[in-house]
CSV table of C-alpha atoms in Angstrom, one decimal:
chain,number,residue,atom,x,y,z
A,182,UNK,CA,1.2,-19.8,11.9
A,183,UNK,CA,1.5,-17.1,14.5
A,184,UNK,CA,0.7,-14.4,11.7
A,185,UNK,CA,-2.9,-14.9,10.6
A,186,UNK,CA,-3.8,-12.9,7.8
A,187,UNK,CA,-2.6,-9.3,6.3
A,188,UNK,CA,-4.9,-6.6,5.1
A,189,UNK,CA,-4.2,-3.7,2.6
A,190,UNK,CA,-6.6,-1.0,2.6
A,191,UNK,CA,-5.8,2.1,0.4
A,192,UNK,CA,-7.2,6.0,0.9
A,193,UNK,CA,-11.1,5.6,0.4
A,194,UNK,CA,-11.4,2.3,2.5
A,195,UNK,CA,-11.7,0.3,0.0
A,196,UNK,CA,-9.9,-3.4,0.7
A,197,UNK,CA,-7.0,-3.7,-1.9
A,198,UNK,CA,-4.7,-6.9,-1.0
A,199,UNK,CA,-5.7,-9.4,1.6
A,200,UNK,CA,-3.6,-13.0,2.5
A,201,UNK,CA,-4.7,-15.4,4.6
A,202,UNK,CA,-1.7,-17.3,6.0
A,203,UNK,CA,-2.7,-19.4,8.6
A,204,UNK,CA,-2.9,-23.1,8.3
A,205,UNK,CA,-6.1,-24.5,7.1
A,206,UNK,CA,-8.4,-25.5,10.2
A,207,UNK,CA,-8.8,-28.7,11.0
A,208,UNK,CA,-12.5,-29.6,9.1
A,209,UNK,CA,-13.8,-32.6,10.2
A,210,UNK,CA,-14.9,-35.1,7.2
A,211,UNK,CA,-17.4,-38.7,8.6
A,212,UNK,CA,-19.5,-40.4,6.8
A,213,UNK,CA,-22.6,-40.7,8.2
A,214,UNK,CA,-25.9,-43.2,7.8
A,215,UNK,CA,-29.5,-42.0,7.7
A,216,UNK,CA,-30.9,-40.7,10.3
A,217,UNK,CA,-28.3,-38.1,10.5
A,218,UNK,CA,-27.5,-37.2,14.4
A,219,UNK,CA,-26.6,-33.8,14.0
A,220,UNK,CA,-29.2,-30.8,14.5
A,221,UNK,CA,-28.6,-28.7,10.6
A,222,UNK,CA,-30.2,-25.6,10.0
A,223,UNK,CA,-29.9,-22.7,7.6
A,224,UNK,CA,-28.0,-19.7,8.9
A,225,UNK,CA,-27.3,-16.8,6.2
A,226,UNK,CA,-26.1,-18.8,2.9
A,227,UNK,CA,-25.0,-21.6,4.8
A,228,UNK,CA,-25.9,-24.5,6.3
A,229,UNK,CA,-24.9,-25.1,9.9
A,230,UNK,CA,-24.7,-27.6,12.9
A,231,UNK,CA,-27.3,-26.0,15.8
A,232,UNK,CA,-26.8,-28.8,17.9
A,233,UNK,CA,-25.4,-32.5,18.2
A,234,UNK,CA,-21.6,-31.4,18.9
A,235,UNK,CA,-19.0,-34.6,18.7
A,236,UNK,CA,-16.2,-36.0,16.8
A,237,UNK,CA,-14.6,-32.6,16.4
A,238,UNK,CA,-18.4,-31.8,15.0
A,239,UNK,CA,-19.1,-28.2,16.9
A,240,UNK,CA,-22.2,-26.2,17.2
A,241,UNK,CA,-21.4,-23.8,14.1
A,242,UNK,CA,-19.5,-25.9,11.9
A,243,UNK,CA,-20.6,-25.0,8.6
A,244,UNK,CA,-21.5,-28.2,6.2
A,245,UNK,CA,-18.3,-27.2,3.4
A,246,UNK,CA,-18.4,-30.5,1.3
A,247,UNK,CA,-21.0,-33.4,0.9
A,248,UNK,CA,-19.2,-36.7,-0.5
A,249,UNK,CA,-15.9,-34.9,-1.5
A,250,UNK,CA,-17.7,-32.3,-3.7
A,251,UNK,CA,-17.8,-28.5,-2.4
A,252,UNK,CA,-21.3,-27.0,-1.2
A,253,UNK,CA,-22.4,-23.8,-2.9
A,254,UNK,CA,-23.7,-21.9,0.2
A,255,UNK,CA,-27.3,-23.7,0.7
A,256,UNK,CA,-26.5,-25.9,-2.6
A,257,UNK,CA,-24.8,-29.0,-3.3
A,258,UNK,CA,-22.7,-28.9,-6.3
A,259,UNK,CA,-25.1,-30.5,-8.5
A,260,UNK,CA,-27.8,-27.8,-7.6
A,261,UNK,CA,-29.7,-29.5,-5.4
A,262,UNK,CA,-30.7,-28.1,-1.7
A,263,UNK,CA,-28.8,-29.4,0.9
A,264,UNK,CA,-31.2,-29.9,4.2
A,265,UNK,CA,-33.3,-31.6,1.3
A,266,UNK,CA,-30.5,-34.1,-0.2
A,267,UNK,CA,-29.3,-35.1,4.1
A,268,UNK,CA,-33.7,-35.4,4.7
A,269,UNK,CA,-33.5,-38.1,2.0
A,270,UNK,CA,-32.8,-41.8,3.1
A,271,UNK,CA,-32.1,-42.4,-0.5
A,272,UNK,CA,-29.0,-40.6,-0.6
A,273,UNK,CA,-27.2,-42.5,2.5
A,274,UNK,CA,-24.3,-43.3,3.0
A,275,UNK,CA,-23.2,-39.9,2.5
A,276,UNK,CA,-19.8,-38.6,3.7
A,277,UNK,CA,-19.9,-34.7,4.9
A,278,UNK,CA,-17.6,-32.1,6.3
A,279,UNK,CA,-17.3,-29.9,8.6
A,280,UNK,CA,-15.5,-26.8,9.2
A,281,UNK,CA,-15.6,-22.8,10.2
A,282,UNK,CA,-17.0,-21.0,7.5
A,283,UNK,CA,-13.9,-18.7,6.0
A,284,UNK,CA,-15.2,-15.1,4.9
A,285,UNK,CA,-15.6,-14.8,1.3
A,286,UNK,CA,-14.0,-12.1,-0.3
A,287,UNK,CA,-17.4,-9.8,0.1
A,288,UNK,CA,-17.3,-10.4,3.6
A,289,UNK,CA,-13.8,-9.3,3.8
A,290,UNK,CA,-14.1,-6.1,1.8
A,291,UNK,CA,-16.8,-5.4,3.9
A,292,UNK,CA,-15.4,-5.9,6.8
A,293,UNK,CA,-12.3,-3.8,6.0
A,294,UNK,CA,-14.4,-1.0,4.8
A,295,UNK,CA,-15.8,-1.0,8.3
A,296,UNK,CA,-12.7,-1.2,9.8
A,297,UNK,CA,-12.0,2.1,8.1
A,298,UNK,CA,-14.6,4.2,9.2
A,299,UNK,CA,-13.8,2.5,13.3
A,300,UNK,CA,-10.2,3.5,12.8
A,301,UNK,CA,-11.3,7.1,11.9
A,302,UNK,CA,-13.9,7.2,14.8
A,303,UNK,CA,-10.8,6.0,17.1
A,304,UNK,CA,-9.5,9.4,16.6
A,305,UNK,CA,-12.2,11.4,16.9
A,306,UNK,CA,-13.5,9.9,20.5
A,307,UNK,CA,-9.8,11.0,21.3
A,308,UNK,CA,-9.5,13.2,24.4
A,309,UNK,CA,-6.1,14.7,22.7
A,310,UNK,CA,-6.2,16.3,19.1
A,311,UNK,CA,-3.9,14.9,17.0
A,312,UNK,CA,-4.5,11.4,18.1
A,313,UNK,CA,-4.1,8.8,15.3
A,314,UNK,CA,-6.5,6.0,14.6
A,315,UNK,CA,-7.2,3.0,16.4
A,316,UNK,CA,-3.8,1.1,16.3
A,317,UNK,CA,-4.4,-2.0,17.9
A,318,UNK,CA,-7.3,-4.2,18.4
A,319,UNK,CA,-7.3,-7.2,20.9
A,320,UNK,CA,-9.5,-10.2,21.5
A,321,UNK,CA,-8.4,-13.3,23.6
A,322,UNK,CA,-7.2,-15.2,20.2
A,323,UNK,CA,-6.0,-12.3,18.0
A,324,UNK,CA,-4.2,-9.1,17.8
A,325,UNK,CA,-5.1,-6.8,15.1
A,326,UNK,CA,-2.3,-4.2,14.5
A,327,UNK,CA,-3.1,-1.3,12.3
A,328,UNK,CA,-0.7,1.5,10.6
A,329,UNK,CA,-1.4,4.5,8.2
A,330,UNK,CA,0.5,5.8,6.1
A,331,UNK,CA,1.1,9.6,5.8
A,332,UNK,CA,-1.0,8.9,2.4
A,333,UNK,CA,-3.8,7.2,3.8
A,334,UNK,CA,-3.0,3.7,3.5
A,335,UNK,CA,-3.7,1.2,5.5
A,336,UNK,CA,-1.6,-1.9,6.6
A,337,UNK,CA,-3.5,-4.2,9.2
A,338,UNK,CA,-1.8,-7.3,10.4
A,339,UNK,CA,-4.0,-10.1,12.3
A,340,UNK,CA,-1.6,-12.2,14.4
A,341,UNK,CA,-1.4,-14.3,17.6
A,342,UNK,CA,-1.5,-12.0,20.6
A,343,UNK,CA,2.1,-12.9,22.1
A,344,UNK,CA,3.8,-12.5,18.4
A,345,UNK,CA,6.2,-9.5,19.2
A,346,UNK,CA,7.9,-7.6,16.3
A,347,UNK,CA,4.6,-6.3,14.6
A,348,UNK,CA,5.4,-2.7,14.5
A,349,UNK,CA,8.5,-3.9,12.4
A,350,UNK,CA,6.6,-6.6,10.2
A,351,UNK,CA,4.4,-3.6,9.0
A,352,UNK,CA,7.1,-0.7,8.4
A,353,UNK,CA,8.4,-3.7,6.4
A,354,UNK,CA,4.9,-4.3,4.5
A,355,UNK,CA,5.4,-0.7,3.9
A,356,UNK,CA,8.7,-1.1,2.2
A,357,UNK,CA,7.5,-4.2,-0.2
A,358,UNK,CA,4.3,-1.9,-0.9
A,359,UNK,CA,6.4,1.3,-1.9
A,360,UNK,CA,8.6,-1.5,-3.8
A,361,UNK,CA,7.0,-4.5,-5.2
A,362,UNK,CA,3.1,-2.9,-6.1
A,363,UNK,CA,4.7,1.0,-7.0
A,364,UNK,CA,7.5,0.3,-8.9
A,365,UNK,CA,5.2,-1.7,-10.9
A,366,UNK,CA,4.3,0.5,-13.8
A,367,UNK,CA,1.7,-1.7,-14.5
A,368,UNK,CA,0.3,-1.3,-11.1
A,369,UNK,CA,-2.5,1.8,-10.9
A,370,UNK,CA,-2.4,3.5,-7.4
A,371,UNK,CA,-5.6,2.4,-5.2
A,372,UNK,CA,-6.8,-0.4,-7.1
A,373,UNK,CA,-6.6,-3.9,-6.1
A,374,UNK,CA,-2.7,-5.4,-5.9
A,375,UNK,CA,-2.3,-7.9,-8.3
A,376,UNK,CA,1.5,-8.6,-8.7
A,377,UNK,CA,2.9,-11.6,-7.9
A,378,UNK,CA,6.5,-10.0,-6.5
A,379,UNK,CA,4.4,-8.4,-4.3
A,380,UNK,CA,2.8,-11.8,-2.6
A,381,UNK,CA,6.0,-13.5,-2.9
A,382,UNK,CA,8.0,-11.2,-0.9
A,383,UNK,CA,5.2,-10.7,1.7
A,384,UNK,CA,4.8,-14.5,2.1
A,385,UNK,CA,8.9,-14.4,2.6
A,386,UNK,CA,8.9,-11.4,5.4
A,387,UNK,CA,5.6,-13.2,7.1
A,388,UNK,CA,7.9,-16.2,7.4
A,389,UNK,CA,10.7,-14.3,8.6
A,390,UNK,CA,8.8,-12.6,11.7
A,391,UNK,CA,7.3,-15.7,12.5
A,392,UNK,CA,10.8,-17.6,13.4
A,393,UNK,CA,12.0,-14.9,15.1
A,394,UNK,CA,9.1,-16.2,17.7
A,395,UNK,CA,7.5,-14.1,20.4
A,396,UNK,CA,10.8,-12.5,21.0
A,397,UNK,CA,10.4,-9.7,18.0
A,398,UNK,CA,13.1,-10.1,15.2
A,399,UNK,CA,16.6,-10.8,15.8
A,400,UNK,CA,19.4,-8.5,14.9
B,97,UNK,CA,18.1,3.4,6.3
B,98,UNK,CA,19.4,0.1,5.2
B,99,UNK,CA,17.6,-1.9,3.7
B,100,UNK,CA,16.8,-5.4,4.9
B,101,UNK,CA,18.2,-8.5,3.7
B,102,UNK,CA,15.4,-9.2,1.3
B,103,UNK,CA,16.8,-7.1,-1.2
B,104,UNK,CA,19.9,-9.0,-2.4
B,105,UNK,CA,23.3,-8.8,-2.0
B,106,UNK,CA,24.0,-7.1,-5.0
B,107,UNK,CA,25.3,-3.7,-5.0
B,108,UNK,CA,22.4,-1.7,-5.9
B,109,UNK,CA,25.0,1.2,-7.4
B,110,UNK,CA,24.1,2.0,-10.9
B,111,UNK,CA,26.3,4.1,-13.6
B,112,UNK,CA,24.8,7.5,-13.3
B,113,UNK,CA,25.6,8.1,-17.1
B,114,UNK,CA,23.1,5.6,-17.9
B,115,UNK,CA,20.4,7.6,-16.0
B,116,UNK,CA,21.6,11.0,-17.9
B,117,UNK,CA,21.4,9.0,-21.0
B,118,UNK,CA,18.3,7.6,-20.2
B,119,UNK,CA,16.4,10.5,-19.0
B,120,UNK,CA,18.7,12.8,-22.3
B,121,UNK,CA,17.0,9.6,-24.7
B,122,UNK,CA,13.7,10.3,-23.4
B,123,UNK,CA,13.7,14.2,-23.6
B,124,UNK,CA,14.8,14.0,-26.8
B,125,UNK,CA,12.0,11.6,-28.1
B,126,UNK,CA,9.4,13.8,-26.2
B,127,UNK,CA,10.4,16.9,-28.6
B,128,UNK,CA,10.2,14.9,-31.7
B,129,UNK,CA,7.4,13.1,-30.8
B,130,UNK,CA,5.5,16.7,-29.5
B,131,UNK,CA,8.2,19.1,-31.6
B,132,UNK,CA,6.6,21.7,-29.5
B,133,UNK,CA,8.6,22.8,-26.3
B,134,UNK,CA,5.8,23.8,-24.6
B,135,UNK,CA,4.1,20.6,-24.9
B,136,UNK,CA,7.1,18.2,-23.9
B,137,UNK,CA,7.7,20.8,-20.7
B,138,UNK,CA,3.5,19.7,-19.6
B,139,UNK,CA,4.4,16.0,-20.8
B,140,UNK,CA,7.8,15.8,-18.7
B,141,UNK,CA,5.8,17.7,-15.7
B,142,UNK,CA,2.8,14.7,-16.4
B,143,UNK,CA,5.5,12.4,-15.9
B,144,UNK,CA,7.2,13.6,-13.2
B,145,UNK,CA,3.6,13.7,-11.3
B,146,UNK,CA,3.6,9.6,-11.9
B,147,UNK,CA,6.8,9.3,-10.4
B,148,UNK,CA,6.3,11.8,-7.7
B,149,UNK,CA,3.1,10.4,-6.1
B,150,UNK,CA,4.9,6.7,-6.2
B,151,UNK,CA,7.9,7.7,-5.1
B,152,UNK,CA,6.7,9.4,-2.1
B,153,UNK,CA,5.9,5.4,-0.2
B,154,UNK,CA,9.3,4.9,-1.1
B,155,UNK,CA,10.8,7.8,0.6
B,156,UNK,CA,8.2,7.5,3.9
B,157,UNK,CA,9.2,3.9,4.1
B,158,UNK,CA,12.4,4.1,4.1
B,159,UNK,CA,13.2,7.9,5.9
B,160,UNK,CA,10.7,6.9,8.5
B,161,UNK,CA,9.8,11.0,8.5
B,162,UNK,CA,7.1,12.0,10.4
B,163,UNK,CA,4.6,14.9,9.4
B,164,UNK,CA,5.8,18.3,8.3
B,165,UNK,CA,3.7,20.9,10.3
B,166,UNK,CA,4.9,23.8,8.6
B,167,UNK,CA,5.9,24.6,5.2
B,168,UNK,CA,9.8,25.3,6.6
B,169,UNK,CA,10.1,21.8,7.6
B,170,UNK,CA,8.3,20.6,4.4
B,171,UNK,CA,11.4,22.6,2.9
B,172,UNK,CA,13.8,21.0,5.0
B,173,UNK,CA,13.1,17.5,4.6
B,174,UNK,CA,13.3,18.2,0.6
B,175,UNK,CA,16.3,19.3,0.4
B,176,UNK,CA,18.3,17.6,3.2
B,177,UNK,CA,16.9,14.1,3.1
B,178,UNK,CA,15.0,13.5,-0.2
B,179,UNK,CA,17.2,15.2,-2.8
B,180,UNK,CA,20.2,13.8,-0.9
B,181,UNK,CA,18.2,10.0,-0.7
B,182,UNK,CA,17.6,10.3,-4.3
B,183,UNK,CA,20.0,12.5,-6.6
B,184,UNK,CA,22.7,12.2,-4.4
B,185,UNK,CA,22.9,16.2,-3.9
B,186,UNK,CA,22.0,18.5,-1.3
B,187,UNK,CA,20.4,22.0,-2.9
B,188,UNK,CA,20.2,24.9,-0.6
B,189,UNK,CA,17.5,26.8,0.7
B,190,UNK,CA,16.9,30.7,0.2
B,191,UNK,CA,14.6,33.2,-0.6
B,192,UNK,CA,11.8,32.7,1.4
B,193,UNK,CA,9.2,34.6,0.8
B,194,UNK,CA,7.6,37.0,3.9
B,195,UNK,CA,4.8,34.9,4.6
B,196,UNK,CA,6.8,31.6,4.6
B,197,UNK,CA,5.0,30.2,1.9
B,198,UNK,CA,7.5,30.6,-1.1
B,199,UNK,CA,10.9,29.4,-1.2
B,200,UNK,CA,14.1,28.7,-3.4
B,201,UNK,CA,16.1,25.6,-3.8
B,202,UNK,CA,19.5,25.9,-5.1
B,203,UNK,CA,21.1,23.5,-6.8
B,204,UNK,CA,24.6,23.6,-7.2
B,205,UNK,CA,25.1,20.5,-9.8
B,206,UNK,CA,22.1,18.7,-11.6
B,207,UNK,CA,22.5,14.8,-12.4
B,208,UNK,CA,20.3,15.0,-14.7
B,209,UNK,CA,21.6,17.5,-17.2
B,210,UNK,CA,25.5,16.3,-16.9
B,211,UNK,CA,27.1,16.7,-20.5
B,212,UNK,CA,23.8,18.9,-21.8
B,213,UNK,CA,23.5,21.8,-23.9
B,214,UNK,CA,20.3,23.4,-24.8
B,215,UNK,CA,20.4,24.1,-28.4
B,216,UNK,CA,19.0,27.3,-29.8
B,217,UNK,CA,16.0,25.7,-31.8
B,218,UNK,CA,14.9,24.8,-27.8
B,219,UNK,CA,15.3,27.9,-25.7
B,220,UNK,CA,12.1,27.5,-24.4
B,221,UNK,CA,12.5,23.7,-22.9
B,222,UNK,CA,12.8,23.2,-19.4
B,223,UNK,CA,15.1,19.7,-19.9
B,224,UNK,CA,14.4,19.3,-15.7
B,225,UNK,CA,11.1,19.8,-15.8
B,226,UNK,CA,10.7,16.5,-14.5
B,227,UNK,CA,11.8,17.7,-10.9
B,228,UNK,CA,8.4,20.1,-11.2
B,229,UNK,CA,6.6,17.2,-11.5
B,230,UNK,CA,8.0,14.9,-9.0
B,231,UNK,CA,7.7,17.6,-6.2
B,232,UNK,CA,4.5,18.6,-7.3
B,233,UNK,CA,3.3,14.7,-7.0
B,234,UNK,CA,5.0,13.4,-3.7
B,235,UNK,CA,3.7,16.9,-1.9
B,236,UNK,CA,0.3,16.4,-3.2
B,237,UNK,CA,0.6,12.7,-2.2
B,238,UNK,CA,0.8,13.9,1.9
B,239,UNK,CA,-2.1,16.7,1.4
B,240,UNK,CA,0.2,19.8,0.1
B,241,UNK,CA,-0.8,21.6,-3.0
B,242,UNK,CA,2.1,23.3,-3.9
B,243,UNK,CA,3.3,24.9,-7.3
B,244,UNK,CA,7.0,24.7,-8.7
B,245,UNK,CA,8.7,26.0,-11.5
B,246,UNK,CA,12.2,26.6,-12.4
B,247,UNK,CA,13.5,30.4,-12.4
B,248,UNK,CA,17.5,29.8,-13.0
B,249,UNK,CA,19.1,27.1,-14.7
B,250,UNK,CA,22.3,26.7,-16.0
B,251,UNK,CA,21.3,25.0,-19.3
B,252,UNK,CA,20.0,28.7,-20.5
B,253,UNK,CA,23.2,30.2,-19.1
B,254,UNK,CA,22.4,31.0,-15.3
B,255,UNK,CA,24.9,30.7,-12.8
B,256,UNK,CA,22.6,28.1,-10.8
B,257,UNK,CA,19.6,26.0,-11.0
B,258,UNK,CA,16.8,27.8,-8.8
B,259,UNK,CA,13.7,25.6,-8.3
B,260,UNK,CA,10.8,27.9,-6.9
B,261,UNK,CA,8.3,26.3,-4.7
B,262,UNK,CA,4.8,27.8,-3.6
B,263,UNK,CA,2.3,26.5,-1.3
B,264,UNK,CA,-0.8,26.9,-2.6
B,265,UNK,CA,-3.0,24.8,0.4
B,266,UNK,CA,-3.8,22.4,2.3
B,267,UNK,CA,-6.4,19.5,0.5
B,268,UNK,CA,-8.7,18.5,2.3
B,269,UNK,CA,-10.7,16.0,0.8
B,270,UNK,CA,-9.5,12.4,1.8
B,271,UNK,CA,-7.3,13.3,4.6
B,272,UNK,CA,-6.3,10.4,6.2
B,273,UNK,CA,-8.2,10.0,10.1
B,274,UNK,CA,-6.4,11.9,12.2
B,275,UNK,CA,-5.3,14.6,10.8
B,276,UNK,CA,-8.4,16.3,11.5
C-alpha cells in the first residue's frame, strides 16, 4: 500500500513492464432518480462530475460504471452515449459510479516515454558534467524514484513519500530483471516483459519493502 | 554479493562436469550440424553474444560496479571480478599494448575445456570460442566495441590460453543520459 506502482523502461524509452499495486480507490457506486444532481460533462474520452461534490462524489470523478456495467470512455456498454442515456427520464432509477479515472495503458506508455526524455534533460541542465538523470521526483502524495542502469534501463518506483528503503527495493528490481525476464530464453531484450516469474517475484519483494515500514528494510 | 532470501535455500552449487559436458555436447552438435570449423567458431561466437549482453544485468546487479573510465579498469574488472564471479578463475593480465588499447588475458586453467582434446580432423576449432562472444556482448552491452580472439590455447598444444582483447570505440548511439 505504501509502494504505488513500478515502471520498467528499457534503452529507447519505450515503457516495457508496468504494475500497479496500490489498493483500488474507493469508487463511489448510488443509485440515483431523475433529475440527476450532479453537474456531468465530457472531458477527453470520459465523462466527468464538473460540479455537485457529495457522498464521496468529487468534482472529477469519472462516471466508470452505469448499473453495474463498465462505461466505454463516452459510451455505455450497450453503445449508447452516456450524457444522453442520464438526460433521459426513461432510464431512472439508474445506479452509477464514481471514481478517479486510472491511466490506460497509452497513457502510461506515454507518460513514461516522457519521463525519459525529463530524465535526460535532468542531466543536461546539470551545472556538473557527469551528472546522472533526474533521480527523484517529489510531489506532496508521491515519491517517484528513478535508476539507470549502466545499459540504459530504467527502473522507476512510485511510492509514499516517507517509504524508506527505495534505493534497495530497486537494486533489487534490478536483480529479478537480470534474473526472472533475462534468463528467460524466451524473453527478447527491450520488448515488453511478459513472464509471469518475473511479476511474481516483484509482487513478493514489493511486499517485502513495504513491512519493513518507513524504517527501510531490516537486517 | 549475497543474494537475498528470495532465492531459496538450496545450494545453488552445481557439478561443474555437467557444464563441460553440456557445453562439450553442444560443440560437438554444432560441428555435425555445420561440419565446417569455421562456421561452428561464428555460431559459438553468435552464441556467446546472446549470453554476453544478458549476462552483463546479472553481473551489474549483483557486483554493484560502477563505470569503467578507462580501458585498464575495463580490464581489471574482467578479470578480477567477472571471470572470478562466473568461472570460478582469475586470468592474468599482460601484454598491453603501447596505446593501452590492447591487452592479454591469461588463463591458467579453462572450465570449460576440462577432459578435451582437439582431434586432428578439427585443428581449426576454437572449442572456447564462446568466451569471444560473451566479452564481445556484455562490453558492447555498457557502450564498448571491442574485438577478441584467442591467440594461445592449450587445446592446440600452447602452454596457456591467451584471450586478446582490442578496443575498437566507444558507441555512441543510445548512450544512456548522462554519459554525455
Amino acid at each position: 500500500m505504501a509502494i504505488f506502482s513500478v515502471y520498467v523502461v528499457n534503452k529507447a524509452g519505450g515503457l516495457i513492464y508496468q504494475l500497479d499495486h496500490y489498493a483500488p480507490r474507493a469508487d463511489t457506486e448510488k443509485t440515483f432518480s431523475f433529475p440527476l444532481d450532479l453537474v456531468l460533462r465530457p472531458h477527453d474520452e470520459r465523462v466527468v462530475v464538473a460540479f455537485g461534490q457529495r457522498d464521496g462524489i468529487r468534482v472529477g470523478h469519472a462516471v466508470l460504471a452505469i448499473n453495474g456495467a463498465e462505461v466505454n470512455g463516452r459510451f455505455t456498454a450497450d453503445g449508447k452515449d452516456v450524457l444522453e442515456f442520464l438526460g433521459n427520464p426513461a432510464n431512472y432509477p439508474v445506479s452509477i459510479r464514481f471514481g478517479r479515472h486510472r491511466l490506460s495503458s497509452n497513457e502510461k506508455l506515454m507518460l513514461a516515454s516522457m519521463f525519459h526524455s525529463l530524465f535526460a534533460i535532468g542531466s543536461q541542465l546539470s551545472p556538473e558534467i557527469g551528472s546522472s538523470g533526474i533521480e527523484m521526483l517529489e510531489t506532496d502524495t508521491f515519491k517517484l524514484h528513478c535508476f539507470q542502469t549502466l545499459t540504459g534501463i530504467k527502473f522507476m518506483v512510485l511510492a509514499d513519500p516517507r517509504q524508506a528503503g527505495i534505493d534497495s527495493l530497486l537494486r533489487k528490481i534490478y536483480e529479478i530483471y537480470s534474473d526472472y525476464a533475462l534468463k528467460n530464453p524466451f524473453y527478447s531484450l527491450e520488448m515488453p516483459i511478459r513472464c509471469e516469474l518475473f511479476d511474481q517475484n516483484l509482487k513478493l519483494a514489493l511486499e517485502v519493502a513495504e513491512k519493513a515500514g518507513p524504517f527501510g528494510p531490516g537486517s | 554479493m549475497s543474494r537475498q532470501a528470495g532465492r531459496g535455500t538450496e545450494s545453488k552449487k552445481m557439478n561443474s562436469e555437467l557444464f563441460t559436458l553440456t557445453y562439450g555436447a553442444l560443440v560437438t552438435q554444432l560441428c555435425k550440424d555445420y561440419e565446417n570449423d569455421e562456421d561452428v567458431n561464428k555460431q559459438l561466437d553468435k552464441m556467446g553474444y546472446n549470453i554476453g549482453v544478458r549476462l552483463i544485468e546479472d553481473f551489474l546487479a549483483r557486483s554493484s560496479v560502477g563505470r569503467c573510465h578507462d580501458f585498464r579498469e575495463t580490464a581489471d574488472v574482467i578479470a578480477k571480478i567477472a571471470f572470478k564471479m562466473y568461472l570460478g578463475i582469475t586470468p592474468s593480465i599482460t601484454n598491453w599494448s603501447p596505446g593501452g588499447d590492447e591487452f592479454s588475458l591469461i588463463l591458467e586453467n579453462n572450465p570449460l575445456v576440462d577432459f578435451v582434446e582437439l582431434p586432428d580432423n578439427h585443428s581449426s576449432l576454437i572449442y572456447s570460442n564462446l568466451l569471444c562472444g560473451v566479452l564481445r556482448g556484455a562490453l558492447e552491452m555498457v557502450q564498448m566495441a571491442v574485438d577478441v580472439k584467442f591467440v594461445q590455447d592449450t587445446l592446440k598444444g600452447d602452454s596457456v590460453t591467451e584471450i586478446r582483447m582490442k578496443f575498437l570505440r566507444r558507441i555512441e548511439d543510445n548512450l544512456p543520459a548522462g554519459e554525455e
